[in-house]
Amino acid sequence: MAELTEEEMVAAFKALGHPTRLAILGWLKEPESFPPQDRPAAEVGVCLKHIQARAGVSQSTASQFMATLQRAGLVTCTRVGQWSHYRRDEDAIAALGQKVALNV
């Protein structure tokens, strides 16, 4: 696990500062809870359209939420054709938790 900088920690906490983004990160912990996809969510991540539907937001808002989580290093994106699929970056999330545990 890479050592997180203070700037990376701040970016992660800012990303988690919105209730819907925080909820999305929680939902992605159980990708099988989303509707079936052409390729398994455990393999490629959850399609943005499923995240959008569960969050009850527009496609552009869902895209912005996911871009924020991705920039913060909390999720990764895999493109499958025209679709973006997202999954949690468990190593980054664990590193953030470890850093918080050591600093607080």
XYZ file of C-alpha atoms in Angstrom:
104
model
C 0.000 0.000 0.000
C 1.332 3.387 -0.964
C 1.700 6.079 1.658
C -0.976 8.752 1.221
C -0.026 12.400 1.168
C -1.982 14.983 3.103
C -3.350 16.347 -0.203
C -4.598 12.882 -1.196
C -6.315 12.489 2.159
C -8.006 15.874 1.806
C -9.184 14.995 -1.725
C -10.619 11.700 -0.486
C -12.485 13.336 2.388
C -13.826 16.079 0.114
C -15.078 13.390 -2.265
C -16.796 11.619 0.618
C -18.260 14.894 1.888
C -21.352 14.560 -0.314
C -23.996 12.111 0.986
C -24.680 10.573 -2.427
C -21.000 10.000 -3.214
C -20.575 8.405 0.209
C -23.611 6.201 -0.460
C -22.263 5.199 -3.885
C -18.989 4.066 -2.358
C -20.988 1.949 0.087
C -23.171 0.484 -2.688
C -20.111 -0.491 -4.709
C -18.979 -2.692 -1.835
C -21.684 -5.136 -3.002
C -21.613 -4.979 -6.818
C -23.873 -8.032 -7.041
C -26.689 -5.950 -5.533
C -26.991 -4.079 -8.851
C -28.941 -5.422 -11.855
C -27.174 -8.006 -14.060
C -24.853 -6.719 -16.783
C -23.316 -8.198 -19.930
C -20.051 -8.690 -18.033
C -19.988 -9.502 -14.304
C -19.745 -6.453 -12.051
C -17.139 -8.273 -9.962
C -14.965 -8.392 -13.090
C -15.431 -4.943 -14.664
C -17.314 -2.907 -12.060
C -20.844 -1.529 -11.990
C -22.146 0.266 -15.068
C -22.703 3.983 -14.603
C -26.349 3.628 -15.712
C -27.041 1.343 -12.722
C -25.331 3.747 -10.314
C -27.313 6.610 -11.827
C -30.609 4.738 -11.442
C -29.975 3.818 -7.812
C -28.861 7.354 -6.932
C -31.869 8.879 -8.687
C -29.774 11.537 -10.418
C -29.171 12.573 -14.022
C -26.496 10.897 -16.127
C -24.325 14.017 -16.008
C -24.590 14.252 -12.213
C -23.741 10.558 -11.831
C -20.745 11.067 -14.138
C -19.583 14.030 -12.066
C -19.947 12.058 -8.834
C -17.922 9.174 -10.231
C -15.257 11.476 -11.674
C -14.839 13.046 -8.237
C -14.477 9.630 -6.583
C -12.045 8.552 -9.300
C -9.875 11.685 -8.970
C -9.759 11.042 -5.230
C -8.456 7.543 -5.966
C -11.386 5.769 -4.319
C -12.751 4.060 -7.446
C -11.364 2.799 -10.735
C -13.054 2.983 -14.111
C -13.130 0.342 -16.846
C -14.559 1.135 -20.255
C -16.604 -1.609 -21.911
C -17.638 -0.357 -25.326
C -19.382 2.956 -24.758
C -20.118 2.256 -21.093
C -18.094 3.194 -18.020
C -17.980 0.677 -15.184
C -16.784 1.562 -11.686
C -15.502 -0.399 -8.742
C -13.976 0.461 -5.422
C -10.201 0.660 -5.097
C -9.979 -1.426 -1.951
C -6.235 -0.845 -1.531
C -6.692 2.932 -1.622
C -9.626 2.778 0.790
C -7.619 0.589 3.179
C -4.655 2.973 2.942
C -6.923 5.906 3.768
C -8.336 4.071 6.778
C -4.849 3.133 7.940
C -3.611 6.717 7.614
C -6.612 8.043 9.548
C -6.097 5.461 12.280
C -2.475 6.524 12.656
C -3.084 10.282 12.544
C -6.180 10.761 14.659
